[in-house]
PDB file of C-alpha atoms in Angstrom:
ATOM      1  CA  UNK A1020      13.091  -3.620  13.274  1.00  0.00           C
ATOM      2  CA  UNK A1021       9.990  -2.649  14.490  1.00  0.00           C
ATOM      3  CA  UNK A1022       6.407  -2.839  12.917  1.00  0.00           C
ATOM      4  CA  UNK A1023       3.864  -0.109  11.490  1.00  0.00           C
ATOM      5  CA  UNK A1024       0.785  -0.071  11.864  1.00  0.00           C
ATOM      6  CA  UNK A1025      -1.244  -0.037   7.825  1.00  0.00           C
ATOM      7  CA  UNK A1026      -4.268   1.966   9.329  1.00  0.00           C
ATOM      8  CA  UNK A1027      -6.577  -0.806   7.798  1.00  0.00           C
ATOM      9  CA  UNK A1028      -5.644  -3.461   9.739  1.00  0.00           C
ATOM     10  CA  UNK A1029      -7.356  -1.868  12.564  1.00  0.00           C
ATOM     11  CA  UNK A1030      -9.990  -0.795  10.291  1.00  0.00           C
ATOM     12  CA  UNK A1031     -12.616  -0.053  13.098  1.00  0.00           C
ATOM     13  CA  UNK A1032     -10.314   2.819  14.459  1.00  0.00           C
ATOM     14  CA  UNK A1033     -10.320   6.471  13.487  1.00  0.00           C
ATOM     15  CA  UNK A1034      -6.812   8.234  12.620  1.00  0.00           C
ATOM     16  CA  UNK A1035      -7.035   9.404  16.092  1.00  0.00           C
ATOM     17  CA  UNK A1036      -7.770   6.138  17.995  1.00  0.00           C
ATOM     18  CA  UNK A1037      -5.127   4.577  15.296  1.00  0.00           C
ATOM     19  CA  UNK A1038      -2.273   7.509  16.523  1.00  0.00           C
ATOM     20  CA  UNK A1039      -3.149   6.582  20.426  1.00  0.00           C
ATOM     21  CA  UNK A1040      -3.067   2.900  19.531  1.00  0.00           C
ATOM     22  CA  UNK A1041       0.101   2.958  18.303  1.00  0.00           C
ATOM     23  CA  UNK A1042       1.541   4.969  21.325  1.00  0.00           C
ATOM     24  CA  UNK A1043       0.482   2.726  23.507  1.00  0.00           C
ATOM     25  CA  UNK A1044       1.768  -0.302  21.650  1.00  0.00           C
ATOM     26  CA  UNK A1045       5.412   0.987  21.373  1.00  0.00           C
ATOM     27  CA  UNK A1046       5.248   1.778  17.546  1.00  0.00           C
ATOM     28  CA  UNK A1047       6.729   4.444  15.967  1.00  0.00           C
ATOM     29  CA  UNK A1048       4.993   5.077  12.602  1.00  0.00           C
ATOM     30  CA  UNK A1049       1.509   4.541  11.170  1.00  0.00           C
ATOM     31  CA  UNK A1050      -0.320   4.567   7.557  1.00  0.00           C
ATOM     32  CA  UNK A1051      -2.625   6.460   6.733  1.00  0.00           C
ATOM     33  CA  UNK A1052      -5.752   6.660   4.817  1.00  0.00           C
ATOM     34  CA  UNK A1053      -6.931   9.170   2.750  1.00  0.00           C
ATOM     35  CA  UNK A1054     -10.828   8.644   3.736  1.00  0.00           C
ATOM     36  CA  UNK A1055     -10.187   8.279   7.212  1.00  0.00           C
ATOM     37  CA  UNK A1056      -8.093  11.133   6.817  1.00  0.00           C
ATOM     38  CA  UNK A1057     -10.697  13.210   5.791  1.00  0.00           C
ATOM     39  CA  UNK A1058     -13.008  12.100   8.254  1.00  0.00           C
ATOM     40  CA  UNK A1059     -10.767  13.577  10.803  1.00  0.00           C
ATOM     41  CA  UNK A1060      -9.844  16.863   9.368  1.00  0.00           C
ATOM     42  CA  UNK A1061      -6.531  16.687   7.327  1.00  0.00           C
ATOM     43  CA  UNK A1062      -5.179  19.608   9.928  1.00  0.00           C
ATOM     44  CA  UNK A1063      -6.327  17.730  13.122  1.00  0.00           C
ATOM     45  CA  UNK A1064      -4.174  14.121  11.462  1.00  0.00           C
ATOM     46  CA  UNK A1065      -1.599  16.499  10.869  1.00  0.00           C
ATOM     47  CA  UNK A1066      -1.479  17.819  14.870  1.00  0.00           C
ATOM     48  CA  UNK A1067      -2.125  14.601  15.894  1.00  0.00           C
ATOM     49  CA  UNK A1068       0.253  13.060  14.195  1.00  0.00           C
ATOM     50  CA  UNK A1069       3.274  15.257  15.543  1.00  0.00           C
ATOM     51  CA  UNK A1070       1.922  15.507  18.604  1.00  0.00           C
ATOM     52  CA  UNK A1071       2.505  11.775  18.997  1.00  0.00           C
ATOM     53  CA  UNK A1072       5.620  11.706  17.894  1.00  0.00           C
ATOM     54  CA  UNK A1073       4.608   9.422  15.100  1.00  0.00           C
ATOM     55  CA  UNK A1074       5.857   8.714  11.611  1.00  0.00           C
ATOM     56  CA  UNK A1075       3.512   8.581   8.424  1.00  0.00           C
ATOM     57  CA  UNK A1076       4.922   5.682   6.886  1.00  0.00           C
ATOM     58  CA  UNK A1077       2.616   5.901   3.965  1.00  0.00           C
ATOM     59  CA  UNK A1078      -0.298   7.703   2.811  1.00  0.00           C
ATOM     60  CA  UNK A1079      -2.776   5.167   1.016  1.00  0.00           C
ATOM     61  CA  UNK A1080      -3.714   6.157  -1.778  1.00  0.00           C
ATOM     62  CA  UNK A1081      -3.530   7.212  -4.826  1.00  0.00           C
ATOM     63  CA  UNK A1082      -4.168   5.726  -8.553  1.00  0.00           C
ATOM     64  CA  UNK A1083      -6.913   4.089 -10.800  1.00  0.00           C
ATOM     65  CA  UNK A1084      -5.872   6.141 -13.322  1.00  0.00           C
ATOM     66  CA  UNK A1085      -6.271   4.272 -16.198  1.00  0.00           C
ATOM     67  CA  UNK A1086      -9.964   5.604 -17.199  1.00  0.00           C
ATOM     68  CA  UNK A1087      -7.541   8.812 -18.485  1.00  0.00           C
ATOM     69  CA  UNK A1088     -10.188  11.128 -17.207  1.00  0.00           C
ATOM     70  CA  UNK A1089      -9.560  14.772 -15.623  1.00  0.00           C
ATOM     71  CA  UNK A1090     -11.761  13.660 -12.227  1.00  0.00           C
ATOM     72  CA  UNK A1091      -8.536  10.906 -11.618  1.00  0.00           C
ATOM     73  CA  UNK A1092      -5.696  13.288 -12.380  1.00  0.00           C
ATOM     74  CA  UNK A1093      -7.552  16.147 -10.164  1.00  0.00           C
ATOM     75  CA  UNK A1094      -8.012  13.508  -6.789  1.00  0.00           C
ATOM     76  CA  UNK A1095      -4.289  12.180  -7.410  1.00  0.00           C
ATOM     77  CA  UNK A1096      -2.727  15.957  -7.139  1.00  0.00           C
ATOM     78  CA  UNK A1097      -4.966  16.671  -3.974  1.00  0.00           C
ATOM     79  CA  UNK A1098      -3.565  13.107  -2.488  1.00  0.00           C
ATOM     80  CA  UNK A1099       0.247  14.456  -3.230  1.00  0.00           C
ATOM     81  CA  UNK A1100      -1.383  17.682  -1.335  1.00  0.00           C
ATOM     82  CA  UNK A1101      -2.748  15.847   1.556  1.00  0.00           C
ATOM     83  CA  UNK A1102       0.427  13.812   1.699  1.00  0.00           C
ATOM     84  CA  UNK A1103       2.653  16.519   1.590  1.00  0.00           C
ATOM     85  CA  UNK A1104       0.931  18.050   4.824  1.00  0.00           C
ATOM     86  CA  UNK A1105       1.110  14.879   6.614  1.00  0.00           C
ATOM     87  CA  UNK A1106       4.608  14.560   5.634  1.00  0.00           C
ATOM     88  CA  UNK A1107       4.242  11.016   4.311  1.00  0.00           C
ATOM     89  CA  UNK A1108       7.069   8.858   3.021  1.00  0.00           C
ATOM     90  CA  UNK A1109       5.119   7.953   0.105  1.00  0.00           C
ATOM     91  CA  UNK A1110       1.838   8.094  -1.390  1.00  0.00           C
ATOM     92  CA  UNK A1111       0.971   4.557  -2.405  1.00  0.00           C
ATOM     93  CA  UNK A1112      -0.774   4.207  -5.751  1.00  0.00           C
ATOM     94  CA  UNK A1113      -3.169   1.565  -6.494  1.00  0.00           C
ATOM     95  CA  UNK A1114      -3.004   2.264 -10.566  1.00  0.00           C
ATOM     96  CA  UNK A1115      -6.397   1.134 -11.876  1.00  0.00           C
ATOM     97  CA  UNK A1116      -8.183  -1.625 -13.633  1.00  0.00           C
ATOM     98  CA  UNK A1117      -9.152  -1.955 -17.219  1.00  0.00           C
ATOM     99  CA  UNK A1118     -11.382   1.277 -17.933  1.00  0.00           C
ATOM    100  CA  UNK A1119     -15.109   0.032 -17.461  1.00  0.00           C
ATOM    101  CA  UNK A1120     -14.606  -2.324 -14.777  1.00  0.00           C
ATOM    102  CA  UNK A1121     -15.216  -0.968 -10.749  1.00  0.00           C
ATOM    103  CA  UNK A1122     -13.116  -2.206  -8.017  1.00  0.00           C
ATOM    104  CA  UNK A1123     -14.951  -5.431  -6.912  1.00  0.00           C
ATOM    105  CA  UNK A1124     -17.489  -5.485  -9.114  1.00  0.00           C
ATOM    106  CA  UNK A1125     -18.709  -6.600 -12.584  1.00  0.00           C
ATOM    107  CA  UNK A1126     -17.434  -4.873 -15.988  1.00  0.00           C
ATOM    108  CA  UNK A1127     -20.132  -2.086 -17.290  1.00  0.00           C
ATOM    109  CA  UNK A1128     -20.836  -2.302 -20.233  1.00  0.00           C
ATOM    110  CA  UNK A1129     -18.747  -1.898 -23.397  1.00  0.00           C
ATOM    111  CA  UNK A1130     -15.607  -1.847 -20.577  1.00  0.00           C
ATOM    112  CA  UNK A1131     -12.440  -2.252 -22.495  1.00  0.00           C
ATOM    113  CA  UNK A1132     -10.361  -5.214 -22.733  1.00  0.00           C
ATOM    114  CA  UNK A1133      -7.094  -3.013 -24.110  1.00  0.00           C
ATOM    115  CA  UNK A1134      -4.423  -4.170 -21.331  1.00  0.00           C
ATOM    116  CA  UNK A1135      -1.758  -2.589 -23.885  1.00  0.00           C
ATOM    117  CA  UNK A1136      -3.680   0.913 -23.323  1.00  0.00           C
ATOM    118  CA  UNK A1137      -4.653   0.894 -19.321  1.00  0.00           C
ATOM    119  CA  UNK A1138      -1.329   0.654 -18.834  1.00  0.00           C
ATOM    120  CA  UNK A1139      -0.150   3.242 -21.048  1.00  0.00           C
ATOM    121  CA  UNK A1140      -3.376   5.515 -19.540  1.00  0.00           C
ATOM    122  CA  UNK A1141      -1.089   5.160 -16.519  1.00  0.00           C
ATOM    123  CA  UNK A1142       2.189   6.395 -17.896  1.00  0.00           C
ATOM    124  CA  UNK A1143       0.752   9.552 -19.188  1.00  0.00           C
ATOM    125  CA  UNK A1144      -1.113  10.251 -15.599  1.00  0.00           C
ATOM    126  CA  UNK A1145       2.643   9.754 -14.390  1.00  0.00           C
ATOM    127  CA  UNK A1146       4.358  12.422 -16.484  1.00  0.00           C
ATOM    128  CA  UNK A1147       2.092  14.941 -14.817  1.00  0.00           C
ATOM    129  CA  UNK A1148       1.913  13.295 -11.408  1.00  0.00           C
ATOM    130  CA  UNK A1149       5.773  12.646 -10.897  1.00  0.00           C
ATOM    131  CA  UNK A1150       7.016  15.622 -11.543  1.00  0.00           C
ATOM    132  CA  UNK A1151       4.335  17.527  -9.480  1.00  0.00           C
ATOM    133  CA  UNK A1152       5.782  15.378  -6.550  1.00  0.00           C
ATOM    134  CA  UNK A1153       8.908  16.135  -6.740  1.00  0.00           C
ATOM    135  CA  UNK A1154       7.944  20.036  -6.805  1.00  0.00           C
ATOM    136  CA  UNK A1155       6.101  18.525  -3.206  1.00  0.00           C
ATOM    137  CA  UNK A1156       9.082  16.911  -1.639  1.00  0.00           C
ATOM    138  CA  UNK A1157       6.205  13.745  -2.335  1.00  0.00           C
ATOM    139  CA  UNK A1158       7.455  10.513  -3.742  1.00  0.00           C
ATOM    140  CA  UNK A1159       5.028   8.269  -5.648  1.00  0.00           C
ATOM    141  CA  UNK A1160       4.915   4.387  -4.703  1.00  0.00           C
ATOM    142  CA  UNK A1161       3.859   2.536  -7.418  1.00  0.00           C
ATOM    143  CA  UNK A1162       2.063  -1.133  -5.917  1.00  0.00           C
ATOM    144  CA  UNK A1163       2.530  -3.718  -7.742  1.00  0.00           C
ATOM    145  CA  UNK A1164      -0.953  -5.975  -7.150  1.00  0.00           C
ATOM    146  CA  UNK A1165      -1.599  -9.825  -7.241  1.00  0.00           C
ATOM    147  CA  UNK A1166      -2.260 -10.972 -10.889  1.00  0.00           C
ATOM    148  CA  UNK A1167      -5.879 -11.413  -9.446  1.00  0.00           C
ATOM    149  CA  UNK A1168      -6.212  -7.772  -9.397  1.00  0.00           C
ATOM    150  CA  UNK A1169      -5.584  -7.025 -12.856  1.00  0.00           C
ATOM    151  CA  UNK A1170      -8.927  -6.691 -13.881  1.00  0.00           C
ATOM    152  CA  UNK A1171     -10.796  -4.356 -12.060  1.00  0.00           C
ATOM    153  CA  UNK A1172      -7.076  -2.514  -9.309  1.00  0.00           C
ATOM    154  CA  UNK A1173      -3.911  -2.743 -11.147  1.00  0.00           C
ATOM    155  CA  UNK A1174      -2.649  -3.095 -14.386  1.00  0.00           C
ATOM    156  CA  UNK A1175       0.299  -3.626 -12.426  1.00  0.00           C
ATOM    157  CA  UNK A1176       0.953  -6.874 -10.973  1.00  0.00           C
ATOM    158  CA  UNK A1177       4.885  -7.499 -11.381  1.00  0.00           C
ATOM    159  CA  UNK A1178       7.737  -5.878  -9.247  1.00  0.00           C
ATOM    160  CA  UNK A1179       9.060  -5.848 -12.801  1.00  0.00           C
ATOM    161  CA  UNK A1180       6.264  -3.705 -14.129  1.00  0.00           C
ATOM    162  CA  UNK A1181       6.452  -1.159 -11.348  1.00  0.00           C
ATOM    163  CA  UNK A1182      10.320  -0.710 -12.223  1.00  0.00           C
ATOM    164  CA  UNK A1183      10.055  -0.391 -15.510  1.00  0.00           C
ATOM    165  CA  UNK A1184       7.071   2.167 -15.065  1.00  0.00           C
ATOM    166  CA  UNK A1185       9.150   4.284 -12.276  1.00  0.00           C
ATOM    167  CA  UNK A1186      12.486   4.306 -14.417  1.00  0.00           C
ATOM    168  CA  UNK A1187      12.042   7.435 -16.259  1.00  0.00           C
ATOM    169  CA  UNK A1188      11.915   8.914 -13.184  1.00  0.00           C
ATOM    170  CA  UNK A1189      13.919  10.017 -10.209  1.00  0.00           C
ATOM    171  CA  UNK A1190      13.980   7.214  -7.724  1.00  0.00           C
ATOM    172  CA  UNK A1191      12.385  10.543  -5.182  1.00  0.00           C
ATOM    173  CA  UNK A1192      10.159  11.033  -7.582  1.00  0.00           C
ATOM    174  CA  UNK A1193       8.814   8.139  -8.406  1.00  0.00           C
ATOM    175  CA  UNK A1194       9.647   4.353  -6.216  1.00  0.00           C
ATOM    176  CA  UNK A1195       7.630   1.167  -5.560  1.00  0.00           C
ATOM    177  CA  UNK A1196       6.147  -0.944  -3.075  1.00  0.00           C
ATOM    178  CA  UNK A1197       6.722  -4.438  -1.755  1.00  0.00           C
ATOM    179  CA  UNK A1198       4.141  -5.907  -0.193  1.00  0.00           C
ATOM    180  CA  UNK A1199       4.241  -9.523   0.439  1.00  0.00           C
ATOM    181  CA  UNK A1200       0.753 -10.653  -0.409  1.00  0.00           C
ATOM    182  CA  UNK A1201       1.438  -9.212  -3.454  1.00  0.00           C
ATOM    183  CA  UNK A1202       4.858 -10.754  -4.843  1.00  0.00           C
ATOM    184  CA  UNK A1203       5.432 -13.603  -3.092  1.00  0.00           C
ATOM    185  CA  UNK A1204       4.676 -15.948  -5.824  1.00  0.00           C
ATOM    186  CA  UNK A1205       6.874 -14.329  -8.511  1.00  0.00           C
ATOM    187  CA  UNK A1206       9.592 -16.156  -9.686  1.00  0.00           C
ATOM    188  CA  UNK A1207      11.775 -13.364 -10.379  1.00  0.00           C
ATOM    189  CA  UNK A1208      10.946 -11.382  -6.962  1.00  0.00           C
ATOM    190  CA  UNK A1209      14.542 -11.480  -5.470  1.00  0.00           C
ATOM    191  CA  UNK A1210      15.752 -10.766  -8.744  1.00  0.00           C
ATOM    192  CA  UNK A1211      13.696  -7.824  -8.884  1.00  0.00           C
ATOM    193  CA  UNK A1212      14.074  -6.710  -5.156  1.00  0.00           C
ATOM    194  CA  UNK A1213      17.659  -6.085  -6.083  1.00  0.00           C
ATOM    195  CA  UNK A1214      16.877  -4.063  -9.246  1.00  0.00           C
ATOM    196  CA  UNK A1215      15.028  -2.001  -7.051  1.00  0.00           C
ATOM    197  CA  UNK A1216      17.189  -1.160  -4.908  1.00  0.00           C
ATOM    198  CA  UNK A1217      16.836   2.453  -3.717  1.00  0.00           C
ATOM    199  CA  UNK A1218      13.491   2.811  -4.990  1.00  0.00           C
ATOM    200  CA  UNK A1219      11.764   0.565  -2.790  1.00  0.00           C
ATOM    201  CA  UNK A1220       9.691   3.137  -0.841  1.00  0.00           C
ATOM    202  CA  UNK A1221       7.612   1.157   1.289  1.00  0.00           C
ATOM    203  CA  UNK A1222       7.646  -2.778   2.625  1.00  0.00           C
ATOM    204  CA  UNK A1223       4.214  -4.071   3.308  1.00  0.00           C
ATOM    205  CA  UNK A1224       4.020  -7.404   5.430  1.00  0.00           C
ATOM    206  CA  UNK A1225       0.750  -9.896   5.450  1.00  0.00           C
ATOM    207  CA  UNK A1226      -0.128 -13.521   4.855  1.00  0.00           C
ATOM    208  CA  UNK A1227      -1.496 -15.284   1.968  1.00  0.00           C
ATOM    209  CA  UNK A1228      -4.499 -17.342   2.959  1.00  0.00           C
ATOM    210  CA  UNK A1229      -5.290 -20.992   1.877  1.00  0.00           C
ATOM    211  CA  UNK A1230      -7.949 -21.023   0.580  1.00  0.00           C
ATOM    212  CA  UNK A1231      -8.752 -17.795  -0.221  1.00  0.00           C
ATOM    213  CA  UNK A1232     -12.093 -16.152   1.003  1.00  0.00           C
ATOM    214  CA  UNK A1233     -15.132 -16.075  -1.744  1.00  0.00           C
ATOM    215  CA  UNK A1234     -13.822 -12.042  -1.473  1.00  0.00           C
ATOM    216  CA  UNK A1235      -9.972 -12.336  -2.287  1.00  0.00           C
ATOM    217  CA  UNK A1236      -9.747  -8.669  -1.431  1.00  0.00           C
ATOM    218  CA  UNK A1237     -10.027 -10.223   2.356  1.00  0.00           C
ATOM    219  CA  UNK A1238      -7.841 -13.267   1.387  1.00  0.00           C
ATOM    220  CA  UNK A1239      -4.831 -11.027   3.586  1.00  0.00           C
ATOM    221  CA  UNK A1240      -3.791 -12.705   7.087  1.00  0.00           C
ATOM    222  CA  UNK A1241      -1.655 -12.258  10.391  1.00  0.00           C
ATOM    223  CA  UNK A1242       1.740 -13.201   9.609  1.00  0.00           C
ATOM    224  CA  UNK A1243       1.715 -16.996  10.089  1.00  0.00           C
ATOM    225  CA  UNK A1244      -1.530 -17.791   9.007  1.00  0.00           C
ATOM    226  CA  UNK A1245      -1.234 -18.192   5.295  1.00  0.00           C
ATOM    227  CA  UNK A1246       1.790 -19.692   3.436  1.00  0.00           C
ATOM    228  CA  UNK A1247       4.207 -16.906   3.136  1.00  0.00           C
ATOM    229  CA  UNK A1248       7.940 -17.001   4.006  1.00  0.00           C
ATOM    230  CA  UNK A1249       8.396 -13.863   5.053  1.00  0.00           C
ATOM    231  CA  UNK A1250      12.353 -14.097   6.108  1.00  0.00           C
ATOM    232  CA  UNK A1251      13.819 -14.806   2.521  1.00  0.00           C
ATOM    233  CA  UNK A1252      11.603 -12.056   1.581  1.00  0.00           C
ATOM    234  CA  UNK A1253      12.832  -9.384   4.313  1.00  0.00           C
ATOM    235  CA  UNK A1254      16.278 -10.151   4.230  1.00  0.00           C
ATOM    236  CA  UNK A1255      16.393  -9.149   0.037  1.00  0.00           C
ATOM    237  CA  UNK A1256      14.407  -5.954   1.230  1.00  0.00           C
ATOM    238  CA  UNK A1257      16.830  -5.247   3.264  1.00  0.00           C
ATOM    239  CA  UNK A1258      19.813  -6.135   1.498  1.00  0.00           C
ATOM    240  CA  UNK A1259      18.942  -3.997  -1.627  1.00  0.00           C
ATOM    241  CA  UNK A1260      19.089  -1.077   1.493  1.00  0.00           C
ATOM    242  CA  UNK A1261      15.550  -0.458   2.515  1.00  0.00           C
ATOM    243  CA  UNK A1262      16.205   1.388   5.855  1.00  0.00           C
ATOM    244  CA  UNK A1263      11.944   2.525   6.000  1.00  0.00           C
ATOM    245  CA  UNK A1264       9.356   1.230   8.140  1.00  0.00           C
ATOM    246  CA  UNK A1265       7.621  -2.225   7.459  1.00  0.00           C
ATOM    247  CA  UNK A1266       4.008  -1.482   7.357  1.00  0.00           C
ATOM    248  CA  UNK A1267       1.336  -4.146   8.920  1.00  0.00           C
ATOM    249  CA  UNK A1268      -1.609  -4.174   6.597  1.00  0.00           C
ATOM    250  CA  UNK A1269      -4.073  -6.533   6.321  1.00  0.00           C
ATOM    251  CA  UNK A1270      -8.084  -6.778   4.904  1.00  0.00           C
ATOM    252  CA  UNK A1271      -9.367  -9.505   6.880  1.00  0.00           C
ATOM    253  CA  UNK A1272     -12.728  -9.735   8.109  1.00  0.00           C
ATOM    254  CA  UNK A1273     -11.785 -11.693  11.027  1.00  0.00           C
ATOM    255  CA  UNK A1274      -8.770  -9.374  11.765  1.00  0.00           C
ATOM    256  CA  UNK A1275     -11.202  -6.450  11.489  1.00  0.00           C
ATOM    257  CA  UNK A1276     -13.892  -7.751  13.869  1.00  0.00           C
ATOM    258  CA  UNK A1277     -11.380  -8.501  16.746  1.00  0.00           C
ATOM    259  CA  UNK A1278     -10.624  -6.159  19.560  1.00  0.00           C
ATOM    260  CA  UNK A1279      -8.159  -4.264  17.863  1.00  0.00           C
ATOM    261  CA  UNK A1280      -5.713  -3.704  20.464  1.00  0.00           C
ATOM    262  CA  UNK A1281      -5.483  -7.561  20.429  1.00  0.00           C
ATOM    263  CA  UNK A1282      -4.356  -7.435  16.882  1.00  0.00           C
ATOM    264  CA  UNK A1283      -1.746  -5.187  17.653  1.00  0.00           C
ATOM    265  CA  UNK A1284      -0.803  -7.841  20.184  1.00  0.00           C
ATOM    266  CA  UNK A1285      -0.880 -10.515  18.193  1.00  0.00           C
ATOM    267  CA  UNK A1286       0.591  -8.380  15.294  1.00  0.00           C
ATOM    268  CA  UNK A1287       3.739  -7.622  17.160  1.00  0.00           C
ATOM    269  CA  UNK A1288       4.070 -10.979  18.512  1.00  0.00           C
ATOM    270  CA  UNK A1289       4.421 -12.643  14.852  1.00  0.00           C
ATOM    271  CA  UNK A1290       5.999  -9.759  13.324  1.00  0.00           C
ATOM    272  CA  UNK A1291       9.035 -10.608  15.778  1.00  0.00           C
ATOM    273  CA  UNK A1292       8.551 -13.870  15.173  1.00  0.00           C
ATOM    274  CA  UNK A1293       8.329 -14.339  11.570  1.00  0.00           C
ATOM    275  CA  UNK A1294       9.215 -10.871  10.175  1.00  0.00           C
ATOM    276  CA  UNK A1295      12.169  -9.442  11.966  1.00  0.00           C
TER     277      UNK A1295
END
């Protein structure tokens, strides 16, 4: 097993400086994201993807779909687009917050505290979305997202969830993502690694700080600095027959202020320690 790179752990690179990076490191697939993407001309990632010789292990991402509006639904299909041109294994989608309430900041006012209808807001978005995948060759990664999250980025925040979500869909259509930040605390994780099965579509590796950062969207750390036991954790992946890349990503202000071809380093170091 080898790492990928999760473009935002080496947040201060461009998709090209990311795609060079990785060369140089010995990796063999990155993540993408969609703004930085952009930045650099969805045709120009594209060439310089294949160029390199690269793998795009994801494409991050899609979602917060759960204010049910036309704007959402519109910037979802042109993500399944853009990741069908990139060839991306999956689109990751980040599903939303309760309507009203901004990613990282306070609720607007009269923001809705109907948990029972987000959720269902994202259901209906997927009965469009899936099957305009599939017509894509795209397959949808639903993320299941810290309970901490549920608020204001995901409705979502069991493995459980996510499966029950994906189920009326092809597994091609529609799969979900592990990431370890994410699930590590949940009692029935292994149980629900093995449910998954074949519609595990991406395996996303961090560390849970202690304490967490007065921002707990930055409370994500190097393998082996947090409290995470990754090996339990890989071997289910890998037993319920993930055979994908396992994606690096981590939003830590530290992380993101260091030279990044140190945190590749470093990054490789620990995932062969602690990961692999």
């Amino acid at each position: 097993m080898k790492p990928a790179l999760n473009q935002w752990t080496t947040k201060r690179w461009t998709v090209a400086e990311a795609v060079d990076g990785c060369v140089r490191h010995g990796l063999e697939a990155i993540g993408l994201w969609r703004q930085e993407v952009a930045a650099q001309g969805l045709a120009e990632s594209v060439r310089l993807v294949r160029d390199a010789g690269l793998r795009v292990s994801s494409l991050c991402r899609g979602g917060f779909l759960t204010s049910g509006s036309k704007e959402a639904l519109d910037d979802n299909l042109r993500a399944i687009d853009e990741a069908a041109e990139l060839g991306a294994a999956c689109l990751v989608m980040v599903v939303g917050g309760l309507p009203g309430i901004p990613a990282g900041q306070a609720p607007s006012e009269g923001f809705s505290r109907d948990l029972a209808g987000a959720r269902a807001q994202v259901a209906e978005a997927l009965s469009v979305l899936a099957p305009y995948a599939g017509e894509r060759g795209v397959r949808l990664a639903l993320e299941p997202l810290h309970p901490m999250y549920c608020a204001d980025r995901a409705v979502l925040s069991t493995l459980g969830q996510a499966l029950d979500l994906a189920s009326p869909y092809p597994s091609s259509q529609v799969g979900v993502v592990v990431d370890t930040f994410h699930v590590w605390w949940d009692p029935s994780v292994y149980e629900q690694i093995a449910r998954a099965g074949e519609r595990i579509a991406s395996y996303q590796v961090c560390d849970f700080l202690q304490p967490l950062p007065s921002d707990v969207l930055l409370g994500r750390g190097m393998m082996g600095d947090g409290v995470i036991d990754f090996a339990p954790l890989t071997k289910a992946v890998l037993e319920a027959g993930y055979t994908g890349d396992i994606e690096v990503e981590i939003f830590n202000a530290d992380v993101w202020a260091a030279e990044p071809d140190t945190v590749m380093a470093t990054m490789k170091e620990r995932f062969a320690a602690l990961v692999a």
